[in-house]
Amino acid sequence: MPKRIDVLTEQQKESLKSWCDEWIKIGLSTEPADWDRQEKALRACYRYAKLNDGIPIIRVASPIVGAFAAPIAANIISKVKKVDIKDFAVDSDVYSAVDSAVDSKVWWHYWLGGALWVYWPSFTQFFVEKCGLDLGEVGDRATAYAELSRSGGYIWPNKYFAMVCDRPEKISRDARGRLHCEDSMAIRWRDGWGLWMWHGVRVPAKLIMDPDSATREDIINETNSEVSRVWAERLGWEKYFKLADVVKQDAWLDPKAGLHYELYDFRKRAGELQPKLLRMESPKINDGTSPVYIEPVPPGISSAQAARRWQMPKKDGRWPEVAECNRTPELVFEWEA
């Protein structure tokens, strides 16, 4: 078995596509966890990390249960055993044990993530299983971790116990592979917990299930610009602005970038500090589209171009003053020059 590979054979290259497909299927699996197989692999990982492999393994139905239960259990054990709570961090125990024994160029730190980090064993196991690369103990560690990904869901490890959760029962994605579903949760576990997603953006359930019931408060109180954009996409910009009860104050077309900017103000202001809204086109992203966003800007901003200027900090990191933006709204990006 080779201890180093510098060039792949033609046969190995040809096998890459089917190998990737196999591991994508593993990562997106909605089959129930194989708890016994997962436990065997998990205890092997603890042995390789020179930790007690006889620790209790607690099974939970979904990540939300584990997220709440793991710190509660850690706190209880820390009081019973009178140990420091920092002993429960992966970064202080498993991390340090693995990091001291394995070259970071060969292996990655967070090796106990289970299906959450499925892309790492897809890489290491291609060389171990398909190419016959001899990595010694590191290869054994990699294989143990790969078993975690192949057998179950996510894992919260620490010194005194491990929390493991099941795989989701449903995963729905759009054509680009982003979590997305127009009429239900995009990802859901068997206990009913899951996430509402719109083309990769986590959104409120109402936005998916009943967008027509949106209120003015839903619109103006949303602080996440990505979610605001999704509200506009679901409702349509006309209805979005009608709900927000705003009027267009100014518009500007960036002659260099060809992007449109529009400044809106509320018809009935809630106070002098209530921000205005800037509707703006984004430069093209990786998929070739130019998403449109809505973001709040200071109420004193007088034009769409000044609002664009206000969004960009100066070279020294300071934010420009509103008066400065209104007085000299011109802004040139280095990539535009």
Short mmCIF file of C-alpha atoms in Angstrom, two decimals:
data_model
loop_
_atom_site.label_atom_id
_atom_site.label_comp_id
_atom_site.label_asym_id
_atom_site.label_seq_id
_atom_site.Cartn_x
_atom_site.Cartn_y
_atom_site.Cartn_z
CA MET A 1 0.00 0.00 0.00
CA PRO A 2 1.46 3.41 -0.97
CA LYS A 3 2.27 5.94 1.75
CA ARG A 4 2.10 8.85 -0.67
CA ILE A 5 0.13 9.61 -3.83
CA ASP A 6 1.18 12.40 -6.17
CA VAL A 7 -0.83 11.50 -9.29
CA LEU A 8 -4.15 9.72 -9.69
CA THR A 9 -4.45 6.90 -12.20
CA GLU A 10 -7.03 7.19 -14.99
CA GLN A 11 -9.16 4.56 -13.28
CA GLN A 12 -9.08 6.52 -10.01
CA LYS A 13 -10.05 9.70 -11.83
CA GLU A 14 -12.96 7.95 -13.50
CA SER A 15 -14.22 6.71 -10.13
CA LEU A 16 -14.40 10.23 -8.64
CA LYS A 17 -17.88 11.03 -10.01
CA SER A 18 -19.54 7.90 -8.63
CA TRP A 19 -17.64 8.37 -5.34
CA CYS A 20 -18.94 11.92 -4.98
CA ASP A 21 -22.47 10.80 -5.76
CA GLU A 22 -22.20 8.09 -3.12
CA TRP A 23 -21.11 10.52 -0.41
CA ILE A 24 -23.67 13.15 -1.39
CA LYS A 25 -26.27 10.44 -0.88
CA ILE A 26 -24.80 9.70 2.55
CA GLY A 27 -24.84 13.36 3.52
CA LEU A 28 -28.46 13.79 2.40
CA SER A 29 -29.69 10.49 3.81
CA THR A 30 -33.04 10.53 5.59
CA GLU A 31 -32.83 6.93 6.74
CA PRO A 32 -33.09 6.38 10.51
CA ALA A 33 -29.73 6.26 12.25
CA ASP A 34 -28.07 2.89 12.73
CA TRP A 35 -27.52 3.47 16.44
CA ASP A 36 -25.45 0.35 17.12
CA ARG A 37 -23.10 1.00 14.21
CA GLN A 38 -22.80 4.65 15.21
CA GLU A 39 -22.00 3.77 18.84
CA LYS A 40 -19.24 1.37 17.80
CA ALA A 41 -17.65 4.05 15.59
CA LEU A 42 -18.02 6.75 18.24
CA ARG A 43 -16.29 4.69 20.92
CA ALA A 44 -13.46 3.98 18.48
CA CYS A 45 -13.06 7.74 17.92
CA TYR A 46 -12.81 8.29 21.67
CA ARG A 47 -10.11 5.64 21.94
CA TYR A 48 -8.09 7.29 19.20
CA ALA A 49 -8.43 10.60 21.05
CA LYS A 50 -7.14 8.85 24.20
CA LEU A 51 -10.39 9.55 26.02
CA ASN A 52 -12.66 7.21 27.97
CA ASP A 53 -14.54 5.17 25.38
CA GLY A 54 -16.97 3.87 27.99
CA ILE A 55 -18.78 7.20 28.46
CA PRO A 56 -22.60 7.25 28.27
CA ILE A 57 -24.03 7.90 24.81
CA ILE A 58 -27.31 9.81 24.89
CA ARG A 59 -29.58 9.52 21.87
CA VAL A 60 -31.91 12.38 20.89
CA ALA A 61 -34.38 12.79 18.05
CA SER A 62 -33.25 16.15 16.62
CA PRO A 63 -30.53 18.82 16.85
CA ILE A 64 -32.74 21.18 18.84
CA VAL A 65 -33.09 18.58 21.62
CA GLY A 66 -29.34 17.97 21.62
CA ALA A 67 -28.58 21.69 21.63
CA PHE A 68 -30.59 22.13 24.82
CA ALA A 69 -29.80 18.79 26.46
CA ALA A 70 -26.02 18.74 25.97
CA PRO A 71 -25.21 21.89 28.00
CA ILE A 72 -27.76 20.90 30.67
CA ALA A 73 -26.16 17.48 31.04
CA ALA A 74 -22.69 19.03 31.08
CA ASN A 75 -23.71 21.45 33.82
CA ILE A 76 -25.20 18.66 35.94
CA ILE A 77 -22.13 16.45 35.59
CA SER A 78 -19.79 19.35 36.32
CA LYS A 79 -21.53 19.84 39.66
CA VAL A 80 -21.67 16.14 40.53
CA LYS A 81 -18.04 15.49 39.62
CA LYS A 82 -16.87 18.94 40.72
CA VAL A 83 -14.98 19.55 37.50
CA ASP A 84 -14.51 22.70 35.50
CA ILE A 85 -17.20 23.28 32.88
CA LYS A 86 -14.46 23.96 30.31
CA ASP A 87 -13.70 20.22 30.42
CA PHE A 88 -16.80 19.75 28.30
CA ALA A 89 -15.64 21.72 25.29
CA VAL A 90 -14.57 19.71 22.26
CA ASP A 91 -11.88 22.31 21.63
CA SER A 92 -10.22 21.59 24.98
CA ASP A 93 -10.19 17.79 24.94
CA VAL A 94 -10.91 16.00 21.69
CA TYR A 95 -9.52 18.92 19.71
CA SER A 96 -6.23 19.05 21.61
CA ALA A 97 -5.80 15.26 21.63
CA VAL A 98 -6.28 14.99 17.89
CA ASP A 99 -4.40 18.18 17.10
CA SER A 100 -1.30 17.05 18.99
CA ALA A 101 -1.23 13.63 17.34
CA VAL A 102 -2.11 14.46 13.72
CA ASP A 103 -0.58 16.86 11.22
CA SER A 104 -3.21 19.49 10.43
CA LYS A 105 -2.33 19.16 6.75
CA VAL A 106 -3.53 15.57 6.84
CA TRP A 107 -6.51 15.72 9.14
CA TRP A 108 -8.97 18.31 10.29
CA HIS A 109 -9.68 19.37 13.89
CA TYR A 110 -13.43 18.89 14.33
CA TRP A 111 -13.43 15.20 13.55
CA LEU A 112 -16.45 14.33 15.68
CA GLY A 113 -19.24 16.06 13.76
CA GLY A 114 -20.89 13.01 12.24
CA ALA A 115 -23.04 13.64 9.17
CA LEU A 116 -22.61 17.38 9.69
CA TRP A 117 -19.05 17.13 8.30
CA VAL A 118 -19.63 14.41 5.73
CA TYR A 119 -17.49 16.11 3.11
CA TRP A 120 -14.31 15.40 5.09
CA PRO A 121 -14.55 11.60 5.10
CA SER A 122 -15.61 11.75 1.45
CA PHE A 123 -12.15 13.23 0.82
CA THR A 124 -10.03 11.10 3.14
CA GLN A 125 -11.78 7.82 2.36
CA PHE A 126 -11.34 8.22 -1.36
CA PHE A 127 -7.59 7.91 -0.86
CA VAL A 128 -7.86 5.28 1.86
CA GLU A 129 -10.50 3.04 0.28
CA LYS A 130 -10.22 3.74 -3.44
CA CYS A 131 -6.50 4.45 -3.74
CA GLY A 132 -5.18 2.20 -0.96
CA LEU A 133 -3.23 5.01 0.71
CA ASP A 134 -1.54 3.87 3.91
CA LEU A 135 -1.98 6.63 6.52
CA GLY A 136 -1.29 4.42 9.51
CA GLU A 137 -3.21 5.42 12.63
CA VAL A 138 -4.50 8.55 10.93
CA GLY A 139 -6.15 6.31 8.35
CA ASP A 140 -7.75 4.27 11.14
CA ARG A 141 -9.06 7.47 12.72
CA ALA A 142 -10.39 8.60 9.36
CA THR A 143 -12.18 5.30 8.86
CA ALA A 144 -13.74 5.46 12.33
CA TYR A 145 -15.01 8.96 11.62
CA ALA A 146 -16.32 7.89 8.21
CA GLU A 147 -18.37 5.26 10.02
CA LEU A 148 -20.00 8.02 12.06
CA SER A 149 -21.07 9.77 8.87
CA ARG A 150 -22.29 6.56 7.29
CA SER A 151 -24.31 5.41 10.27
CA GLY A 152 -26.13 8.39 11.78
CA GLY A 153 -26.73 12.07 12.34
CA TYR A 154 -24.97 14.76 14.38
CA ILE A 155 -22.79 14.39 17.46
CA TRP A 156 -21.95 16.55 20.51
CA PRO A 157 -18.89 14.94 22.14
CA ASN A 158 -17.23 15.85 25.41
CA LYS A 159 -15.15 14.23 28.10
CA TYR A 160 -17.90 12.58 30.15
CA PHE A 161 -20.67 11.76 27.67
CA ALA A 162 -21.63 12.04 24.01
CA MET A 163 -24.93 13.35 22.64
CA VAL A 164 -26.00 11.91 19.28
CA CYS A 165 -29.06 12.71 17.22
CA ASP A 166 -30.96 10.98 14.46
CA ARG A 167 -30.87 11.91 10.79
CA PRO A 168 -33.65 14.15 9.46
CA GLU A 169 -36.66 12.41 7.96
CA LYS A 170 -37.01 14.98 5.16
CA ILE A 171 -34.62 17.17 3.17
CA SER A 172 -35.96 19.37 0.38
CA ARG A 173 -33.66 21.44 -1.86
CA ASP A 174 -33.86 23.73 -4.87
CA ALA A 175 -32.11 23.21 -8.21
CA ARG A 176 -28.89 24.68 -6.80
CA GLY A 177 -28.88 22.34 -3.81
CA ARG A 178 -29.95 24.94 -1.23
CA LEU A 179 -32.50 24.00 1.44
CA HIS A 180 -35.85 25.14 0.07
CA CYS A 181 -39.54 24.25 0.23
CA GLU A 182 -42.52 26.38 -0.76
CA ASP A 183 -45.21 24.64 1.27
CA SER A 184 -43.63 23.03 4.37
CA MET A 185 -40.38 22.66 6.29
CA ALA A 186 -37.39 22.17 4.06
CA ILE A 187 -35.67 19.93 6.62
CA ARG A 188 -37.52 18.09 9.37
CA TRP A 189 -36.64 15.51 12.02
CA ARG A 190 -38.84 12.72 13.32
CA ASP A 191 -39.87 14.62 16.45
CA GLY A 192 -41.41 17.36 14.28
CA TRP A 193 -38.66 19.97 14.66
CA GLY A 194 -37.17 21.46 11.53
CA LEU A 195 -36.40 24.60 9.56
CA TRP A 196 -38.41 26.70 7.14
CA MET A 197 -36.10 27.66 4.29
CA TRP A 198 -36.43 29.71 1.11
CA HIS A 199 -33.58 29.11 -1.34
CA GLY A 200 -31.09 28.69 1.49
CA VAL A 201 -32.44 31.46 3.74
CA ARG A 202 -33.99 30.50 7.08
CA VAL A 203 -37.37 32.24 7.37
CA PRO A 204 -40.41 32.35 9.70
CA ALA A 205 -43.05 29.65 9.20
CA LYS A 206 -45.63 32.29 8.26
CA LEU A 207 -43.54 33.38 5.30
CA ILE A 208 -43.80 29.88 3.83
CA MET A 209 -47.22 28.72 4.96
CA ASP A 210 -49.29 31.91 4.95
CA PRO A 211 -47.45 34.87 3.38
CA ASP A 212 -50.73 36.64 2.58
CA SER A 213 -51.32 37.09 6.31
CA ALA A 214 -48.20 39.26 6.59
CA THR A 215 -48.69 42.46 8.56
CA ARG A 216 -46.98 45.83 8.48
CA GLU A 217 -45.20 44.83 11.70
CA ASP A 218 -43.80 41.69 10.04
CA ILE A 219 -42.30 43.85 7.33
CA ILE A 220 -40.90 46.82 9.21
CA ASN A 221 -39.67 44.87 12.26
CA GLU A 222 -37.59 42.41 10.24
CA THR A 223 -33.90 43.19 10.81
CA ASN A 224 -32.39 40.52 8.54
CA SER A 225 -31.98 41.89 5.01
CA GLU A 226 -32.05 38.39 3.51
CA VAL A 227 -35.40 37.63 5.15
CA SER A 228 -36.74 41.04 4.08
CA ARG A 229 -35.78 40.19 0.52
CA VAL A 230 -37.64 36.88 0.75
CA TRP A 231 -40.75 38.64 2.10
CA ALA A 232 -40.63 40.89 -0.96
CA GLU A 233 -40.19 37.92 -3.29
CA ARG A 234 -43.11 36.06 -1.74
CA LEU A 235 -45.44 39.06 -1.64
CA GLY A 236 -44.23 40.93 -4.70
CA TRP A 237 -42.61 44.32 -4.38
CA GLU A 238 -45.87 46.20 -4.92
CA LYS A 239 -47.63 44.46 -2.04
CA TYR A 240 -44.49 44.61 0.10
CA PHE A 241 -44.27 48.39 -0.18
CA LYS A 242 -48.03 48.75 0.27
CA LEU A 243 -47.84 46.84 3.55
CA ALA A 244 -44.86 48.89 4.67
CA ASP A 245 -46.82 52.03 3.69
CA VAL A 246 -43.88 53.78 2.11
CA VAL A 247 -43.44 56.20 -0.78
CA LYS A 248 -40.50 56.44 -3.17
CA GLN A 249 -38.42 59.49 -2.37
CA ASP A 250 -35.59 59.14 -4.87
CA ALA A 251 -34.08 56.80 -7.48
CA TRP A 252 -30.60 56.50 -8.92
CA LEU A 253 -28.94 54.31 -11.55
CA ASP A 254 -25.24 53.71 -11.03
CA PRO A 255 -23.87 54.50 -14.51
CA LYS A 256 -20.78 52.34 -14.03
CA ALA A 257 -22.26 49.23 -12.42
CA GLY A 258 -25.70 49.49 -14.03
CA LEU A 259 -27.40 48.84 -10.67
CA HIS A 260 -30.62 50.53 -9.54
CA TYR A 261 -31.11 52.14 -6.12
CA GLU A 262 -34.39 53.52 -4.72
CA LEU A 263 -34.92 55.41 -1.47
CA TYR A 264 -38.26 55.02 0.33
CA ASP A 265 -39.72 56.81 3.33
CA PHE A 266 -42.69 55.90 5.54
CA ARG A 267 -45.89 57.88 4.98
CA LYS A 268 -46.54 57.80 8.72
CA ARG A 269 -43.27 58.01 10.56
CA ALA A 270 -43.09 56.41 14.00
CA GLY A 271 -40.63 59.06 15.14
CA GLU A 272 -37.67 61.05 13.96
CA LEU A 273 -35.32 58.11 14.47
CA GLN A 274 -37.26 55.67 12.27
CA PRO A 275 -34.97 54.74 9.36
CA LYS A 276 -35.74 55.06 5.68
CA LEU A 277 -35.50 52.05 3.34
CA LEU A 278 -33.04 51.56 0.49
CA ARG A 279 -34.05 49.15 -2.27
CA MET A 280 -30.94 48.12 -4.14
CA GLU A 281 -29.74 45.66 -6.74
CA SER A 282 -26.78 43.52 -5.83
CA PRO A 283 -23.87 42.98 -8.22
CA LYS A 284 -24.05 39.59 -9.88
CA ILE A 285 -23.34 36.68 -7.57
CA ASN A 286 -21.98 33.23 -8.42
CA ASP A 287 -25.18 31.99 -10.08
CA GLY A 288 -25.30 35.00 -12.41
CA THR A 289 -28.29 36.68 -10.76
CA SER A 290 -28.51 40.13 -9.16
CA PRO A 291 -30.73 39.80 -6.06
CA VAL A 292 -32.66 42.85 -4.86
CA TYR A 293 -32.39 43.81 -1.19
CA ILE A 294 -34.09 46.18 1.22
CA GLU A 295 -32.00 47.67 4.01
CA PRO A 296 -32.61 50.47 6.54
CA VAL A 297 -30.63 53.71 6.26
CA PRO A 298 -30.55 56.78 8.53
CA PRO A 299 -33.63 59.02 8.34
CA GLY A 300 -31.51 62.04 7.41
CA ILE A 301 -30.33 60.50 4.14
CA SER A 302 -31.67 62.62 1.27
CA SER A 303 -31.02 60.56 -1.86
CA ALA A 304 -30.62 57.00 -3.08
CA GLN A 305 -27.03 57.68 -4.09
CA ALA A 306 -26.22 59.12 -0.66
CA ALA A 307 -27.76 56.02 0.92
CA ARG A 308 -25.43 53.82 -1.14
CA ARG A 309 -22.48 55.96 0.01
CA TRP A 310 -23.55 55.62 3.66
CA GLN A 311 -23.41 51.83 3.46
CA MET A 312 -19.69 51.80 2.81
CA PRO A 313 -17.12 52.58 5.54
CA LYS A 314 -14.18 54.81 4.77
CA LYS A 315 -10.68 53.48 4.16
CA ASP A 316 -9.86 54.12 7.83
CA GLY A 317 -12.83 51.97 8.91
CA ARG A 318 -14.97 54.87 10.15
CA TRP A 319 -18.57 55.15 9.04
CA PRO A 320 -19.34 58.30 7.00
CA GLU A 321 -21.57 60.96 8.53
CA VAL A 322 -25.04 61.43 7.03
CA ALA A 323 -24.30 65.07 6.17
CA GLU A 324 -21.12 64.00 4.40
CA CYS A 325 -23.05 61.42 2.34
CA ASN A 326 -25.69 63.98 1.37
CA ARG A 327 -23.04 66.55 0.44
CA THR A 328 -20.79 64.22 -1.58
CA PRO A 329 -22.71 61.04 -2.44
CA GLU A 330 -20.20 59.86 -5.03
CA LEU A 331 -18.55 56.55 -4.25
CA VAL A 332 -16.18 54.55 -6.43
CA PHE A 333 -15.41 50.92 -5.66
CA GLU A 334 -11.97 49.66 -6.56
CA TRP A 335 -13.50 47.02 -8.82
CA GLU A 336 -15.39 49.78 -10.67
CA ALA A 337 -12.33 51.94 -11.28
#
